[in-house]
Protein backbone atom coordinates (compact mmCIF):
# COMPACT_ATOMS: atom_id res chain seq x y z
CA UNK A 1 0.00 0.00 0.00
CA UNK A 2 2.98 2.32 0.42
CA UNK A 3 1.71 3.49 3.81
CA UNK A 4 3.88 5.10 6.44
CA UNK A 5 3.33 6.21 10.03
CA UNK A 6 3.28 10.00 10.22
CA UNK A 7 2.26 10.59 13.85
CA UNK A 8 2.02 8.58 17.05
CA UNK A 9 0.88 9.21 20.60
CA UNK A 10 -0.52 7.04 23.36
CA UNK A 11 -3.78 5.68 21.94
CA UNK A 12 -3.55 7.37 18.54
CA UNK A 13 -1.66 6.69 15.31
CA UNK A 14 -1.84 8.46 11.95
CA UNK A 15 -0.89 6.75 8.69
CA UNK A 16 -0.50 8.20 5.22
CA UNK A 17 -0.55 6.32 1.91
CA UNK A 18 -0.34 7.51 -1.69
CA UNK A 19 -3.22 6.53 -3.95
CA UNK A 20 -1.12 4.46 -6.33
CA UNK A 21 -2.36 3.68 -9.84
CA UNK A 22 -2.62 -0.03 -8.98
CA UNK A 23 -4.82 0.83 -5.97
CA UNK A 24 -7.47 2.67 -7.99
CA UNK A 25 -10.85 1.28 -8.99
CA UNK A 26 -12.52 1.54 -12.41
CA UNK A 27 -13.60 5.18 -11.92
CA UNK A 28 -10.10 6.36 -10.95
CA UNK A 29 -10.78 6.73 -7.22
CA UNK A 30 -8.77 4.98 -4.54
CA UNK A 31 -10.21 1.49 -4.04
CA UNK A 32 -12.21 0.76 -0.89
CA UNK A 33 -9.68 -1.99 -0.12
CA UNK A 34 -7.00 0.70 0.26
CA UNK A 35 -9.32 2.76 2.46
CA UNK A 36 -10.10 -0.27 4.62
CA UNK A 37 -6.48 -1.41 4.79
CA UNK A 38 -5.04 1.91 5.90
CA UNK A 39 -7.90 2.46 8.40
CA UNK A 40 -7.53 -1.03 9.86
CA UNK A 41 -3.77 -0.57 10.17
CA UNK A 42 -4.10 2.84 11.87
CA UNK A 43 -6.66 1.43 14.31
CA UNK A 44 -4.48 -1.62 14.99
CA UNK A 45 -1.37 0.45 15.65
CA UNK A 46 -3.37 2.73 17.95
CA UNK A 47 -4.41 -0.37 19.95
CA UNK A 48 -0.81 -1.55 20.01
CA UNK A 49 0.26 1.83 21.40
CA UNK A 50 -1.62 1.17 24.66
CA UNK A 51 -0.38 -2.42 25.08
CA UNK A 52 2.73 -3.65 26.91
CA UNK A 53 5.77 -4.06 24.64
CA UNK A 54 5.51 -7.87 24.53
CA UNK A 55 1.89 -7.83 23.27
CA UNK A 56 0.58 -7.84 19.69
CA UNK A 57 -2.95 -7.27 18.40
CA UNK A 58 -5.18 -8.82 15.75
CA UNK A 59 -8.36 -7.41 14.26
CA UNK A 60 -11.41 -9.33 15.45
CA UNK A 61 -14.08 -7.16 13.83
CA UNK A 62 -14.10 -3.97 11.77
CA UNK A 63 -17.06 -1.96 10.47
CA UNK A 64 -16.60 0.62 7.73
CA UNK A 65 -18.88 3.44 6.61
CA UNK A 66 -17.75 4.70 3.20
CA UNK A 67 -18.72 8.38 3.11
CA UNK A 68 -17.22 9.73 -0.13
CA UNK A 69 -14.99 8.60 -3.02
CA UNK A 70 -11.24 8.44 -2.34
CA UNK A 71 -10.38 11.28 -4.73
CA UNK A 72 -6.95 12.79 -4.44
CA UNK A 73 -3.23 12.15 -4.17
CA UNK A 74 -3.13 10.31 -0.86
CA UNK A 75 -5.11 8.97 2.05
CA UNK A 76 -4.63 9.75 5.72
CA UNK A 77 -6.01 7.50 8.45
CA UNK A 78 -6.21 8.47 12.11
CA UNK A 79 -6.65 5.51 14.43
CA UNK A 80 -7.79 6.03 18.03
CA UNK A 81 -8.41 3.79 21.01
CA UNK A 82 -11.93 4.25 22.32
CA UNK A 83 -11.67 1.74 25.19
CA UNK A 84 -8.52 -0.18 26.06
CA UNK A 85 -8.67 -3.57 27.72
CA UNK A 86 -6.69 -6.72 28.43
CA UNK A 87 -8.98 -8.94 26.33
CA UNK A 88 -10.51 -6.49 23.84
CA UNK A 89 -9.54 -3.02 22.62
CA UNK A 90 -12.28 -0.96 20.99
CA UNK A 91 -10.91 1.28 18.22
CA UNK A 92 -11.97 3.85 15.66
CA UNK A 93 -10.39 5.15 12.47
CA UNK A 94 -11.24 8.16 10.36
CA UNK A 95 -9.91 8.08 6.79
CA UNK A 96 -9.43 11.23 4.71
CA UNK A 97 -8.61 11.79 1.03
CA UNK A 98 -6.10 14.57 0.45
CA UNK A 99 -6.48 16.35 -2.92
CA UNK A 100 -4.14 19.36 -3.13
CA UNK A 101 -5.42 21.58 -0.30
CA UNK A 102 -8.75 19.76 0.13
CA UNK A 103 -9.17 17.20 2.92
CA UNK A 104 -12.36 15.11 2.72
CA UNK A 105 -13.42 12.45 5.20
CA UNK A 106 -14.12 9.34 3.14
CA UNK A 107 -14.63 6.69 5.82
CA UNK A 108 -15.46 6.13 9.46
CA UNK A 109 -14.49 2.77 10.94
CA UNK A 110 -15.08 1.12 14.30
CA UNK A 111 -13.73 -2.19 15.42
CA UNK A 112 -12.35 -4.56 17.99
CA UNK A 113 -8.73 -5.60 18.40
CA UNK A 114 -7.75 -8.69 20.35
CA UNK A 115 -4.47 -8.59 22.28
CA UNK A 116 -2.15 -11.53 21.61
CA UNK A 117 0.13 -12.34 24.52
CA UNK A 118 3.42 -14.27 24.26
CA UNK A 119 3.39 -17.86 25.45
PDB file of C-alpha atoms in Angstrom:
ATOM      1  CA  UNK A   1       0.000   0.000   0.000  1.00  0.00           C
ATOM      2  CA  UNK A   2       2.979   2.317   0.416  1.00  0.00           C
ATOM      3  CA  UNK A   3       1.706   3.486   3.813  1.00  0.00           C
ATOM      4  CA  UNK A   4       3.879   5.104   6.442  1.00  0.00           C
ATOM      5  CA  UNK A   5       3.330   6.206  10.026  1.00  0.00           C
ATOM      6  CA  UNK A   6       3.277   9.999  10.222  1.00  0.00           C
ATOM      7  CA  UNK A   7       2.264  10.595  13.850  1.00  0.00           C
ATOM      8  CA  UNK A   8       2.021   8.583  17.054  1.00  0.00           C
ATOM      9  CA  UNK A   9       0.878   9.214  20.602  1.00  0.00           C
ATOM     10  CA  UNK A  10      -0.518   7.043  23.362  1.00  0.00           C
ATOM     11  CA  UNK A  11      -3.784   5.676  21.944  1.00  0.00           C
ATOM     12  CA  UNK A  12      -3.550   7.367  18.537  1.00  0.00           C
ATOM     13  CA  UNK A  13      -1.661   6.686  15.307  1.00  0.00           C
ATOM     14  CA  UNK A  14      -1.839   8.458  11.948  1.00  0.00           C
ATOM     15  CA  UNK A  15      -0.887   6.746   8.695  1.00  0.00           C
ATOM     16  CA  UNK A  16      -0.500   8.205   5.218  1.00  0.00           C
ATOM     17  CA  UNK A  17      -0.551   6.324   1.906  1.00  0.00           C
ATOM     18  CA  UNK A  18      -0.338   7.511  -1.686  1.00  0.00           C
ATOM     19  CA  UNK A  19      -3.222   6.532  -3.951  1.00  0.00           C
ATOM     20  CA  UNK A  20      -1.116   4.460  -6.333  1.00  0.00           C
ATOM     21  CA  UNK A  21      -2.364   3.679  -9.840  1.00  0.00           C
ATOM     22  CA  UNK A  22      -2.622  -0.028  -8.983  1.00  0.00           C
ATOM     23  CA  UNK A  23      -4.816   0.832  -5.965  1.00  0.00           C
ATOM     24  CA  UNK A  24      -7.472   2.673  -7.995  1.00  0.00           C
ATOM     25  CA  UNK A  25     -10.847   1.276  -8.991  1.00  0.00           C
ATOM     26  CA  UNK A  26     -12.519   1.536 -12.408  1.00  0.00           C
ATOM     27  CA  UNK A  27     -13.597   5.177 -11.920  1.00  0.00           C
ATOM     28  CA  UNK A  28     -10.105   6.364 -10.953  1.00  0.00           C
ATOM     29  CA  UNK A  29     -10.780   6.725  -7.221  1.00  0.00           C
ATOM     30  CA  UNK A  30      -8.768   4.979  -4.539  1.00  0.00           C
ATOM     31  CA  UNK A  31     -10.207   1.492  -4.040  1.00  0.00           C
ATOM     32  CA  UNK A  32     -12.212   0.758  -0.891  1.00  0.00           C
ATOM     33  CA  UNK A  33      -9.680  -1.994  -0.122  1.00  0.00           C
ATOM     34  CA  UNK A  34      -7.003   0.705   0.256  1.00  0.00           C
ATOM     35  CA  UNK A  35      -9.323   2.760   2.461  1.00  0.00           C
ATOM     36  CA  UNK A  36     -10.100  -0.271   4.621  1.00  0.00           C
ATOM     37  CA  UNK A  37      -6.478  -1.406   4.786  1.00  0.00           C
ATOM     38  CA  UNK A  38      -5.043   1.912   5.901  1.00  0.00           C
ATOM     39  CA  UNK A  39      -7.895   2.460   8.396  1.00  0.00           C
ATOM     40  CA  UNK A  40      -7.530  -1.028   9.857  1.00  0.00           C
ATOM     41  CA  UNK A  41      -3.766  -0.569  10.170  1.00  0.00           C
ATOM     42  CA  UNK A  42      -4.097   2.840  11.872  1.00  0.00           C
ATOM     43  CA  UNK A  43      -6.656   1.430  14.309  1.00  0.00           C
ATOM     44  CA  UNK A  44      -4.481  -1.620  14.994  1.00  0.00           C
ATOM     45  CA  UNK A  45      -1.371   0.449  15.655  1.00  0.00           C
ATOM     46  CA  UNK A  46      -3.365   2.727  17.955  1.00  0.00           C
ATOM     47  CA  UNK A  47      -4.412  -0.366  19.946  1.00  0.00           C
ATOM     48  CA  UNK A  48      -0.807  -1.551  20.006  1.00  0.00           C
ATOM     49  CA  UNK A  49       0.263   1.832  21.401  1.00  0.00           C
ATOM     50  CA  UNK A  50      -1.615   1.166  24.662  1.00  0.00           C
ATOM     51  CA  UNK A  51      -0.376  -2.422  25.080  1.00  0.00           C
ATOM     52  CA  UNK A  52       2.735  -3.653  26.908  1.00  0.00           C
ATOM     53  CA  UNK A  53       5.773  -4.059  24.635  1.00  0.00           C
ATOM     54  CA  UNK A  54       5.515  -7.868  24.530  1.00  0.00           C
ATOM     55  CA  UNK A  55       1.888  -7.830  23.269  1.00  0.00           C
ATOM     56  CA  UNK A  56       0.582  -7.836  19.694  1.00  0.00           C
ATOM     57  CA  UNK A  57      -2.946  -7.271  18.397  1.00  0.00           C
ATOM     58  CA  UNK A  58      -5.177  -8.822  15.750  1.00  0.00           C
ATOM     59  CA  UNK A  59      -8.362  -7.415  14.255  1.00  0.00           C
ATOM     60  CA  UNK A  60     -11.415  -9.332  15.446  1.00  0.00           C
ATOM     61  CA  UNK A  61     -14.081  -7.164  13.831  1.00  0.00           C
ATOM     62  CA  UNK A  62     -14.099  -3.966  11.773  1.00  0.00           C
ATOM     63  CA  UNK A  63     -17.059  -1.962  10.472  1.00  0.00           C
ATOM     64  CA  UNK A  64     -16.602   0.618   7.730  1.00  0.00           C
ATOM     65  CA  UNK A  65     -18.875   3.435   6.607  1.00  0.00           C
ATOM     66  CA  UNK A  66     -17.752   4.700   3.197  1.00  0.00           C
ATOM     67  CA  UNK A  67     -18.722   8.380   3.111  1.00  0.00           C
ATOM     68  CA  UNK A  68     -17.218   9.726  -0.126  1.00  0.00           C
ATOM     69  CA  UNK A  69     -14.990   8.601  -3.016  1.00  0.00           C
ATOM     70  CA  UNK A  70     -11.240   8.441  -2.342  1.00  0.00           C
ATOM     71  CA  UNK A  71     -10.382  11.277  -4.725  1.00  0.00           C
ATOM     72  CA  UNK A  72      -6.946  12.793  -4.443  1.00  0.00           C
ATOM     73  CA  UNK A  73      -3.234  12.150  -4.174  1.00  0.00           C
ATOM     74  CA  UNK A  74      -3.126  10.307  -0.861  1.00  0.00           C
ATOM     75  CA  UNK A  75      -5.113   8.973   2.053  1.00  0.00           C
ATOM     76  CA  UNK A  76      -4.632   9.748   5.716  1.00  0.00           C
ATOM     77  CA  UNK A  77      -6.015   7.499   8.452  1.00  0.00           C
ATOM     78  CA  UNK A  78      -6.210   8.473  12.110  1.00  0.00           C
ATOM     79  CA  UNK A  79      -6.646   5.507  14.435  1.00  0.00           C
ATOM     80  CA  UNK A  80      -7.786   6.027  18.030  1.00  0.00           C
ATOM     81  CA  UNK A  81      -8.406   3.788  21.006  1.00  0.00           C
ATOM     82  CA  UNK A  82     -11.928   4.253  22.325  1.00  0.00           C
ATOM     83  CA  UNK A  83     -11.672   1.737  25.192  1.00  0.00           C
ATOM     84  CA  UNK A  84      -8.521  -0.175  26.064  1.00  0.00           C
ATOM     85  CA  UNK A  85      -8.667  -3.572  27.718  1.00  0.00           C
ATOM     86  CA  UNK A  86      -6.685  -6.718  28.434  1.00  0.00           C
ATOM     87  CA  UNK A  87      -8.979  -8.935  26.334  1.00  0.00           C
ATOM     88  CA  UNK A  88     -10.508  -6.487  23.841  1.00  0.00           C
ATOM     89  CA  UNK A  89      -9.538  -3.020  22.619  1.00  0.00           C
ATOM     90  CA  UNK A  90     -12.281  -0.957  20.992  1.00  0.00           C
ATOM     91  CA  UNK A  91     -10.908   1.285  18.224  1.00  0.00           C
ATOM     92  CA  UNK A  92     -11.975   3.852  15.659  1.00  0.00           C
ATOM     93  CA  UNK A  93     -10.393   5.154  12.475  1.00  0.00           C
ATOM     94  CA  UNK A  94     -11.235   8.161  10.360  1.00  0.00           C
ATOM     95  CA  UNK A  95      -9.905   8.085   6.793  1.00  0.00           C
ATOM     96  CA  UNK A  96      -9.427  11.234   4.706  1.00  0.00           C
ATOM     97  CA  UNK A  97      -8.607  11.790   1.031  1.00  0.00           C
ATOM     98  CA  UNK A  98      -6.102  14.574   0.447  1.00  0.00           C
ATOM     99  CA  UNK A  99      -6.479  16.350  -2.922  1.00  0.00           C
ATOM    100  CA  UNK A 100      -4.141  19.356  -3.133  1.00  0.00           C
ATOM    101  CA  UNK A 101      -5.417  21.576  -0.304  1.00  0.00           C
ATOM    102  CA  UNK A 102      -8.753  19.763   0.128  1.00  0.00           C
ATOM    103  CA  UNK A 103      -9.166  17.199   2.918  1.00  0.00           C
ATOM    104  CA  UNK A 104     -12.358  15.112   2.717  1.00  0.00           C
ATOM    105  CA  UNK A 105     -13.417  12.448   5.196  1.00  0.00           C
ATOM    106  CA  UNK A 106     -14.121   9.338   3.137  1.00  0.00           C
ATOM    107  CA  UNK A 107     -14.629   6.685   5.823  1.00  0.00           C
ATOM    108  CA  UNK A 108     -15.457   6.129   9.463  1.00  0.00           C
ATOM    109  CA  UNK A 109     -14.489   2.768  10.939  1.00  0.00           C
ATOM    110  CA  UNK A 110     -15.081   1.116  14.301  1.00  0.00           C
ATOM    111  CA  UNK A 111     -13.734  -2.192  15.423  1.00  0.00           C
ATOM    112  CA  UNK A 112     -12.347  -4.563  17.987  1.00  0.00           C
ATOM    113  CA  UNK A 113      -8.730  -5.600  18.404  1.00  0.00           C
ATOM    114  CA  UNK A 114      -7.751  -8.695  20.349  1.00  0.00           C
ATOM    115  CA  UNK A 115      -4.466  -8.592  22.283  1.00  0.00           C
ATOM    116  CA  UNK A 116      -2.146 -11.532  21.615  1.00  0.00           C
ATOM    117  CA  UNK A 117       0.135 -12.342  24.525  1.00  0.00           C
ATOM    118  CA  UNK A 118       3.425 -14.269  24.258  1.00  0.00           C
ATOM    119  CA  UNK A 119       3.385 -17.857  25.454  1.00  0.00           C
TER     120      UNK A 119
END
